[in-house]
Structures are given as C-alpha cells and as structure tokens.
Short mmCIF file of N, CA and C in Angstrom, two decimals:
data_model
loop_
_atom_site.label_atom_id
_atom_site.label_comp_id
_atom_site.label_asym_id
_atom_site.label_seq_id
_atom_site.Cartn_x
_atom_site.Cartn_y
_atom_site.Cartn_z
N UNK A 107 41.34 106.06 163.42
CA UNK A 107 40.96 105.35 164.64
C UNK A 107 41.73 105.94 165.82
N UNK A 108 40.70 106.27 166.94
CA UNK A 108 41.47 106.82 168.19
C UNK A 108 42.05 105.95 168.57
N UNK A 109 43.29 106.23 169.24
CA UNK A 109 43.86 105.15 170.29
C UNK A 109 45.09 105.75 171.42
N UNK A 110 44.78 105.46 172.17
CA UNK A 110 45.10 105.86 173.68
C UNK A 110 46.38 105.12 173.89
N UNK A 111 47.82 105.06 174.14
CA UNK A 111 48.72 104.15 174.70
C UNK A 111 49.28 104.33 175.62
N UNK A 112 49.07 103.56 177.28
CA UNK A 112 49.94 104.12 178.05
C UNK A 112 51.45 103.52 178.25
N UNK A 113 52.48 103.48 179.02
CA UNK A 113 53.51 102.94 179.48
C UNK A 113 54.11 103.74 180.37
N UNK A 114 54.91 102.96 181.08
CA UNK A 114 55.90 103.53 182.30
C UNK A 114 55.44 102.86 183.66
N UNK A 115 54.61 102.03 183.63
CA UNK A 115 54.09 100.98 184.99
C UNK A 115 55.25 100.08 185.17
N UNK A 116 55.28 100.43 186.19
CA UNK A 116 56.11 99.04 187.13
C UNK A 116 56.21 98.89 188.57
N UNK A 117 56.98 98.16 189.23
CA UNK A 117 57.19 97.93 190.50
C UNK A 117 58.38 98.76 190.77
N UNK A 118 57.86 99.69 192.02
CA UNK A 118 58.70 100.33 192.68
C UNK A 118 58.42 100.40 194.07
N UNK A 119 59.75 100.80 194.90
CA UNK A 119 60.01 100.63 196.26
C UNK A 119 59.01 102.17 196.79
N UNK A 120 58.70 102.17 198.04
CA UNK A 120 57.85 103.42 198.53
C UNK A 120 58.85 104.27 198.90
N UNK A 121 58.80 105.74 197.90
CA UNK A 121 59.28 107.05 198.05
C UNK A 121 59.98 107.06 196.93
N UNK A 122 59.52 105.94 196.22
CA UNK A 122 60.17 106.12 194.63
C UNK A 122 59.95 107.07 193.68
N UNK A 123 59.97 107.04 192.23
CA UNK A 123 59.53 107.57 191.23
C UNK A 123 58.80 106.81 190.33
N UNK A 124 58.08 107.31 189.37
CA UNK A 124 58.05 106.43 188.07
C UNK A 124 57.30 107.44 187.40
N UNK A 125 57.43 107.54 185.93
CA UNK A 125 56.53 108.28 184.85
C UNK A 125 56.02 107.61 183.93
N UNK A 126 54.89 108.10 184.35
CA UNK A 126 53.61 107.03 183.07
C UNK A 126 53.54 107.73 182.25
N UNK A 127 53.52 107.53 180.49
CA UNK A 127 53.10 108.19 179.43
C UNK A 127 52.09 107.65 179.39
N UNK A 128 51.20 108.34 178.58
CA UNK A 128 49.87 108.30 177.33
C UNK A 128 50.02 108.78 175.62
N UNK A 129 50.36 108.40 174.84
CA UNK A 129 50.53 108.21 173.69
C UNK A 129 49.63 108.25 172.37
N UNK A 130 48.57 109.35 172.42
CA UNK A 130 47.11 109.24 171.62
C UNK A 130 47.74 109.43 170.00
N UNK A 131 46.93 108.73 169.61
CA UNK A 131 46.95 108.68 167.85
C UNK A 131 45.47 108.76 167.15
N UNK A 132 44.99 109.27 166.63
CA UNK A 132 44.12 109.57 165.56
C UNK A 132 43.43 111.15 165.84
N UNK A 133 43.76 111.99 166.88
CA UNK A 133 43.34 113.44 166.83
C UNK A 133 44.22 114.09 168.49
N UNK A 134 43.63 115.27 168.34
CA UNK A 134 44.19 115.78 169.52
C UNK A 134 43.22 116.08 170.52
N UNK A 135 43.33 116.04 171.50
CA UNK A 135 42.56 116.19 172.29
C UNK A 135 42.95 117.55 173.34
N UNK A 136 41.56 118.15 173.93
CA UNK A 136 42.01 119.08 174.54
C UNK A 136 42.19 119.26 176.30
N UNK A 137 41.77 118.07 176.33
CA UNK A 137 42.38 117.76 177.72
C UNK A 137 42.48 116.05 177.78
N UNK A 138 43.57 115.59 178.70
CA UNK A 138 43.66 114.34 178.96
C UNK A 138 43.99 114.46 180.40
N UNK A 139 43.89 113.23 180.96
CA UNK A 139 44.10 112.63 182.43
C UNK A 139 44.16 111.39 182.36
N UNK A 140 44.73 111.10 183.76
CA UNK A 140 44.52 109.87 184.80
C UNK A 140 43.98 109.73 185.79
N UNK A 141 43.74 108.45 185.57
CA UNK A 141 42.77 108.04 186.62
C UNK A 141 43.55 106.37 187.53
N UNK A 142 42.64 106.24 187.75
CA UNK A 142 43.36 104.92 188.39
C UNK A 142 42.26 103.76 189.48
N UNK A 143 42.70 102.57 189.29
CA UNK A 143 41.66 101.80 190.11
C UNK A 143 42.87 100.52 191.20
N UNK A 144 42.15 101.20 192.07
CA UNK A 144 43.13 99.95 193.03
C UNK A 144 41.93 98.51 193.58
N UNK A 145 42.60 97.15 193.41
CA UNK A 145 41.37 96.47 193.86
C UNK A 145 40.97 96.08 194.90
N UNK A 146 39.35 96.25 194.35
CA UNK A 146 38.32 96.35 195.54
C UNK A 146 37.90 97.97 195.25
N UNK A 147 38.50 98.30 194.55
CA UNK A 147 38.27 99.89 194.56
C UNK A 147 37.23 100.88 193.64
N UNK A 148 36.65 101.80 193.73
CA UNK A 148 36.13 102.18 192.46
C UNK A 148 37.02 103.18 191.63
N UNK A 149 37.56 103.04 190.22
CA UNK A 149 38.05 103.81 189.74
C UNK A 149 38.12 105.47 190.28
N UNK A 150 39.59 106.09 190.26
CA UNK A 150 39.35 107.40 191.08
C UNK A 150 40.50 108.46 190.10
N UNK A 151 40.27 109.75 189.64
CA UNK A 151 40.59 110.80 189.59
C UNK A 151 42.19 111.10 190.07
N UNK A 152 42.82 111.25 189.17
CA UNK A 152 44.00 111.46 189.76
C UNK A 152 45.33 112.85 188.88
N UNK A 153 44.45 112.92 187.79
CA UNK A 153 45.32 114.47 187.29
C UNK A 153 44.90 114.87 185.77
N UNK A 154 44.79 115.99 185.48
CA UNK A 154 44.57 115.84 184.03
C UNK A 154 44.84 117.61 184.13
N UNK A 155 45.42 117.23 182.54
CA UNK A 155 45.54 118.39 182.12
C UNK A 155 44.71 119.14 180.60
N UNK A 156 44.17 120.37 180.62
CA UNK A 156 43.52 120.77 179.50
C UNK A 156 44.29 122.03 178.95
N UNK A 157 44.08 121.79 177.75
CA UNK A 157 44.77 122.84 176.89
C UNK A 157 43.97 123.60 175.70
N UNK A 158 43.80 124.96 176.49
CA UNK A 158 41.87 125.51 175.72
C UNK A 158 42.71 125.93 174.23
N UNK A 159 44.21 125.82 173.79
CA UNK A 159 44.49 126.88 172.78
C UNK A 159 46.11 127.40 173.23
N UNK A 160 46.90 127.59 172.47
CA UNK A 160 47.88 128.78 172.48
C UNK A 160 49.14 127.70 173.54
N UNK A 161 49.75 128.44 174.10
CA UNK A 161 50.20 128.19 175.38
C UNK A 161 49.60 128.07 176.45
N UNK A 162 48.50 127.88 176.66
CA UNK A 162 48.25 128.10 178.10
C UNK A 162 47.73 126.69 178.74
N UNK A 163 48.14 125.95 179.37
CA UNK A 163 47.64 124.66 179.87
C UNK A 163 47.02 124.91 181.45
N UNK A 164 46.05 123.72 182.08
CA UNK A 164 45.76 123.99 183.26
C UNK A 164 46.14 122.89 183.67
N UNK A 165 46.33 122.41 184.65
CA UNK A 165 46.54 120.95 185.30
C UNK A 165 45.99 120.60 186.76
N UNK A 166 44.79 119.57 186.96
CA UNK A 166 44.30 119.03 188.06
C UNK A 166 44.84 118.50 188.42
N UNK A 167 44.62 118.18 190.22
CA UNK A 167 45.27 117.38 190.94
C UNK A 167 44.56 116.60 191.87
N UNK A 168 43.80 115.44 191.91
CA UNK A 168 43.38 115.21 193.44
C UNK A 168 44.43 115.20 194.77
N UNK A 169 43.30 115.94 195.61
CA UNK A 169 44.30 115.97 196.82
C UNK A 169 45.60 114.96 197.10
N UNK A 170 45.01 114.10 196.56
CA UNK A 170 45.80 113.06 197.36
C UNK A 170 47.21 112.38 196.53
N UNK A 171 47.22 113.61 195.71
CA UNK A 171 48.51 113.83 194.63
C UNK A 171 48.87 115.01 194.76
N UNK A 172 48.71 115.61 194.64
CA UNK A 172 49.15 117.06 195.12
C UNK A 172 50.44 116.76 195.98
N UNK A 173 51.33 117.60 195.05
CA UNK A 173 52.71 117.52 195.60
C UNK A 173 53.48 116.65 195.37
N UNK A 174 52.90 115.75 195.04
CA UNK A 174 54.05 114.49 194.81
C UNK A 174 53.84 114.34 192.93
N UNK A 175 52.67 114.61 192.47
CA UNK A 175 52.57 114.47 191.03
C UNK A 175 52.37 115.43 190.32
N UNK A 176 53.13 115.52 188.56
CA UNK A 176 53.19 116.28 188.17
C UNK A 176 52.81 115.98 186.51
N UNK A 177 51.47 116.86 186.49
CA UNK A 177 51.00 116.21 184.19
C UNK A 177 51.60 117.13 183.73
N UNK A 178 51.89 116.84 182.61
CA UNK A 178 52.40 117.24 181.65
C UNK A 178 51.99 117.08 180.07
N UNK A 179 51.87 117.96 179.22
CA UNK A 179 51.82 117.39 177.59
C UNK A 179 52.99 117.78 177.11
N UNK A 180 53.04 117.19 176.10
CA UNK A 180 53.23 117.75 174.36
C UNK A 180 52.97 117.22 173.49
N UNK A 181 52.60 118.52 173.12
CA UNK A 181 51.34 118.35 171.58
C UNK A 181 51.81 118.22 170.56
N UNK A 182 52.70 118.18 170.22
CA UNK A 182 53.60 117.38 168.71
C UNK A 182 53.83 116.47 169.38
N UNK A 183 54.28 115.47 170.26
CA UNK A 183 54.21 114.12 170.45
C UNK A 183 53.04 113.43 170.58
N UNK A 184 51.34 114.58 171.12
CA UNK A 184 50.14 114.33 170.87
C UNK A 184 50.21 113.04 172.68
N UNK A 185 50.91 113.39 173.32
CA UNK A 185 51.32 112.70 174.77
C UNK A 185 51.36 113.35 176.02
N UNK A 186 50.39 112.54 176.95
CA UNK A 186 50.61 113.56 178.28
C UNK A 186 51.59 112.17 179.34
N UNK A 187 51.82 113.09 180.40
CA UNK A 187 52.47 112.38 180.91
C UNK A 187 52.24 112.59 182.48
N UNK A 188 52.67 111.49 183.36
CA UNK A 188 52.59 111.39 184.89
C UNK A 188 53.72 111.53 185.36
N UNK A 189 54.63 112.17 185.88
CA UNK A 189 55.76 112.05 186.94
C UNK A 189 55.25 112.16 188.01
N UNK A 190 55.22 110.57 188.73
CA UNK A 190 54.75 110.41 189.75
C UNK A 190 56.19 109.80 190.83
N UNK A 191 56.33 111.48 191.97
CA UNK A 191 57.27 110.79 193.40
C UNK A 191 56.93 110.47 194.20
N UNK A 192 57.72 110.64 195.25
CA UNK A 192 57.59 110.09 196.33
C UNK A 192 56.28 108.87 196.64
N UNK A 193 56.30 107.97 196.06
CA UNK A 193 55.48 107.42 195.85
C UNK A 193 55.04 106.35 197.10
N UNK A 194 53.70 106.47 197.54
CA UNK A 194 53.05 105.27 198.64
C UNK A 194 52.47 104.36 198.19
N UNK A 195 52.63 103.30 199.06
CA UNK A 195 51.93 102.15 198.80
C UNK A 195 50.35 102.56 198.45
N UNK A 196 49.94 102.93 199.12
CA UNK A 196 48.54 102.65 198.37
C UNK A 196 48.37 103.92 197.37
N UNK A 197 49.23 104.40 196.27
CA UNK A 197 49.85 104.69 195.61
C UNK A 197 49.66 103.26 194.33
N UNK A 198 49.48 101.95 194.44
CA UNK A 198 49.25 100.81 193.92
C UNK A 198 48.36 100.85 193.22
N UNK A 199 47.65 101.13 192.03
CA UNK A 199 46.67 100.50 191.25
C UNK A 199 47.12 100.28 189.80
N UNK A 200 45.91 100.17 188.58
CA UNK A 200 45.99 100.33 187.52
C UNK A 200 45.76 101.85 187.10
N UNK A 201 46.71 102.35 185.74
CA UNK A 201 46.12 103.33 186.14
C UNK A 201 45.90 103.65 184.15
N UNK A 202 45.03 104.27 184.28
CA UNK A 202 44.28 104.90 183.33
C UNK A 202 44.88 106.24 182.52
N UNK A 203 44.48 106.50 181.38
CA UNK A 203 44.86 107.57 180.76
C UNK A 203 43.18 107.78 180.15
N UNK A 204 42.94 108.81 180.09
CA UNK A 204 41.44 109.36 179.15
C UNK A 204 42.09 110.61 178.75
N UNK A 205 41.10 110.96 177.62
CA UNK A 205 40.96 111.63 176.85
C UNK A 205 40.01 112.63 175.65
N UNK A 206 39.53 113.18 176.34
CA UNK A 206 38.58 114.06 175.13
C UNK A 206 38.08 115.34 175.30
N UNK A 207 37.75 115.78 174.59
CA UNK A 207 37.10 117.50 174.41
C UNK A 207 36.23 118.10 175.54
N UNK A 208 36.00 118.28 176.79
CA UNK A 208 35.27 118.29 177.81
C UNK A 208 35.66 119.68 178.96
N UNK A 209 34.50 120.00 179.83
CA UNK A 209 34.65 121.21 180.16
C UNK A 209 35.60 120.97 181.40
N UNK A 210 36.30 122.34 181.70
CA UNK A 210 37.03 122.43 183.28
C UNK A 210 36.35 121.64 184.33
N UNK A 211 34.65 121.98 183.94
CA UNK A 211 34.32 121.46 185.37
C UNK A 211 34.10 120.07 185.83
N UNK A 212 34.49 119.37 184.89
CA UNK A 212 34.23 117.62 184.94
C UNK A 212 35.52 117.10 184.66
N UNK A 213 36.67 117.80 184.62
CA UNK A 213 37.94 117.09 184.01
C UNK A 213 38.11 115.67 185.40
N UNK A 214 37.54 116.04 186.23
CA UNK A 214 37.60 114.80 187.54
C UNK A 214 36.58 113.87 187.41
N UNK A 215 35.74 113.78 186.14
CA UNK A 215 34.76 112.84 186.13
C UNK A 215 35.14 112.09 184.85
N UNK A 216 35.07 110.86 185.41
CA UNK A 216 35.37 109.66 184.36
C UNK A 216 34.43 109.18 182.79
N UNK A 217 33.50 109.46 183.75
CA UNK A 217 32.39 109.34 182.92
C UNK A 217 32.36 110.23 181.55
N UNK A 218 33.29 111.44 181.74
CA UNK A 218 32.93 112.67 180.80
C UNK A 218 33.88 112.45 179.50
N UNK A 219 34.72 111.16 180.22
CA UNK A 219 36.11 111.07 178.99
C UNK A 219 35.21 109.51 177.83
N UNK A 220 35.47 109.98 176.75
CA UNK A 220 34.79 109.10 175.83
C UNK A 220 36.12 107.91 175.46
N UNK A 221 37.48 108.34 175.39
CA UNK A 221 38.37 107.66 174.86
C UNK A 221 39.78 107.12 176.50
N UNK A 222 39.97 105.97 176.46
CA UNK A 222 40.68 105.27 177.21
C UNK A 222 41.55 104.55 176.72
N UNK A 223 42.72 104.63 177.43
CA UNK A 223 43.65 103.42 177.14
C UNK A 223 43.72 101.68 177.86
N UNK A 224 44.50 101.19 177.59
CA UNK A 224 44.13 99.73 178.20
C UNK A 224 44.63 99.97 180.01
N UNK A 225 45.08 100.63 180.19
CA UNK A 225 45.78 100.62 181.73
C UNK A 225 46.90 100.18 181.74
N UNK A 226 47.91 100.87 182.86
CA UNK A 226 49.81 100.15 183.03
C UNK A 226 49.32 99.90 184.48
N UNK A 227 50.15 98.61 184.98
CA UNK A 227 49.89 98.28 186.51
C UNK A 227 51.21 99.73 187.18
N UNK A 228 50.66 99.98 188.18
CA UNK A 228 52.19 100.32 188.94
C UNK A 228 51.39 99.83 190.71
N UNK A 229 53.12 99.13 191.09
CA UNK A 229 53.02 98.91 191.94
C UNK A 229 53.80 99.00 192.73
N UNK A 230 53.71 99.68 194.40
CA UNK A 230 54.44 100.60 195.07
C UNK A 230 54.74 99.45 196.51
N UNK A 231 55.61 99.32 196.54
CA UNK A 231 56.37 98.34 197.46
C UNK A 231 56.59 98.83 198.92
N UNK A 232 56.03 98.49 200.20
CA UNK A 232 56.51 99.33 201.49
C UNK A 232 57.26 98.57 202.07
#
C-alpha cells in the first residue's frame, strides 16, 4: 500500500524557516513535489523534484519560491523534502506532498500526481 507522510508544519514568524518532509512507503517514485492550498485558494505548484536514474536529479520551482526554497531527496529514506526560508506571510497554506512516475513537462500539474499525502498546515506570522 502506497502512502505519502508529510511533517515539519508549523507556526512561524515572517523571514523564518521551516522544513517539510514527505515520507513515501510502498515504492519509489520518480519524481515528487509540493504543492500547497491557501484558503479561498485553488491548490498551487510549488517544487518538485524528479529523478530519471543514477545521480542526476532535477528540481522545479514556482516563481514565487525561487530563492527562498530548496527540494531535496533521498532515496534510501524513499523522502523528499522542503527547506523553506525566508518565509512570507502569504507563504500560509496547507501544503501537499505528491508523488508518481510522470513526465518533466507536467511535474507543475497536480492533476498528473496519482498519490498524495494528508497535508501539514504551515503558518507564517507578519
């Protein structure tokens, strides 16, 4: 049975830190991300990384992370991860982990990930 686990949500002050894991158990996957929904909002794109083989990883960013966030895996822990700084308030949602076998060119589409975790709140204090 697949299963997705995230943690590392919490309340933090604006220009903080925090790192969200994702924690998958029943296969590996070759790319994972986050996503995230703030409310009132529609779920949105926020980093993922794919790993076609070997060493070589790629890692997305929506603009509006860029620079301040950074994914990460490892694949014997079968876990990607968010180090997310300098962090803004609207910086605030739930945020998502997905996961599954899918091409470069949709790693920003939600729709394309078959496997999800339950969501960690983080929330960014101004």
């Amino acid at each position: 049975q697949v299963q997705l686990v995230e943690s590392g949500g919490g309340l933090v002050q604006a220009g903080g830190s925090l790192r969200l894991s994702c924690a998958a158990s029943g296969r590996t996957f070759s790319t994972m991300g986050w996503f995230r929904q703030a409310p009132g909002k529609e779920r949105e794109f926020v980093a993922a990384i794919r790993w076609p083989g070997g060493s070589t990883y790629y890692a997305y960013y929506a603009e509006s992370v860029k620079g301040r966030f950074t994914i990460s895996r490892d694949n014997a822990k079968n876990t990607v991860y968010l180090q997310m700084n300098s962090l803004k308030p609207e910086d605030t949602a739930i945020y998502y982990c997905a996961a599954d076998r899918i091409s470069r060119t949709v790693v920003n589409v939600g729709s394309a990930y078959g496997y999800w975790g339950q969501g960690t709140q983080v929330t960014v204090s101004s």
